[in-house]
Short mmCIF file of C-alpha atoms in Angstrom, two decimals:
data_model
loop_
_atom_site.label_atom_id
_atom_site.label_comp_id
_atom_site.label_asym_id
_atom_site.label_seq_id
_atom_site.Cartn_x
_atom_site.Cartn_y
_atom_site.Cartn_z
CA MET W 1 112.69 151.05 142.11
CA THR W 2 112.15 147.69 143.73
CA TRP W 3 111.84 149.06 147.25
CA ARG W 4 108.54 150.70 146.27
CA ARG W 5 106.81 147.33 145.71
CA PRO W 6 105.48 147.08 149.28
CA GLY W 7 103.02 149.84 148.34
CA LYS W 8 101.29 147.46 145.98
CA LEU W 9 101.13 144.86 148.74
CA ALA W 10 99.50 147.43 151.04
CA GLU W 11 96.95 148.29 148.35
CA GLU W 12 95.99 144.63 148.02
CA ALA W 13 95.82 143.99 151.78
CA GLU W 14 92.65 144.42 153.79
CA GLY W 15 91.71 145.81 157.18
CA ASP W 16 94.27 145.68 159.97
CA GLU W 17 96.91 144.20 157.69
CA ARG W 18 96.62 147.19 155.34
CA GLU W 19 96.96 149.64 158.21
CA LEU W 20 99.96 147.73 159.61
CA LEU W 21 101.68 147.78 156.20
CA ARG W 22 101.00 151.48 155.71
CA ASN W 23 102.43 152.29 159.14
CA GLU W 24 105.48 150.14 158.45
CA MET W 25 106.01 151.87 155.10
CA ALA W 26 105.77 155.30 156.72
CA ASP W 27 108.36 154.30 159.33
CA LEU W 28 110.68 152.91 156.66
CA GLU W 29 110.33 156.03 154.50
CA ALA W 30 111.27 158.16 157.52
CA ASP W 31 114.30 155.91 158.09
CA ILE W 32 115.31 156.32 154.44
CA GLU W 33 115.13 160.12 154.70
CA ARG W 34 117.17 160.12 157.92
CA LEU W 35 119.81 157.78 156.48
CA GLU W 36 120.06 159.79 153.26
CA GLY W 37 120.75 162.89 155.36
CA GLU W 38 123.41 161.09 157.37
CA LEU W 39 125.00 159.78 154.18
CA ARG W 40 125.05 163.26 152.63
CA ALA W 41 126.79 164.59 155.74
CA LEU W 42 129.37 161.80 155.62
CA LEU W 43 130.09 162.48 151.96
CA LEU W 44 130.85 166.17 152.53
CA PRO W 45 134.53 167.07 152.25
CA ALA W 46 136.30 167.36 155.58
CA THR W 47 136.84 170.84 156.95
CA PRO W 48 139.82 171.69 159.15
CA THR W 49 137.61 171.52 162.26
CA THR W 50 136.03 168.16 161.39
CA ALA W 51 139.25 166.63 160.04
CA ALA W 52 140.81 166.92 163.51
CA ARG W 53 138.24 164.47 164.93
#
């Protein structure tokens, strides 16, 4: 997948830049996991209790 390319950039970076990129990637991966969970919840069929909202 193309969104994995920043990992190569982090491998090629040095010092503080490498650490900054690794931290940014970790934050973005956490965001992806959170958003995937939200998307899964939104794709679930409506139940009678949630359909009333």
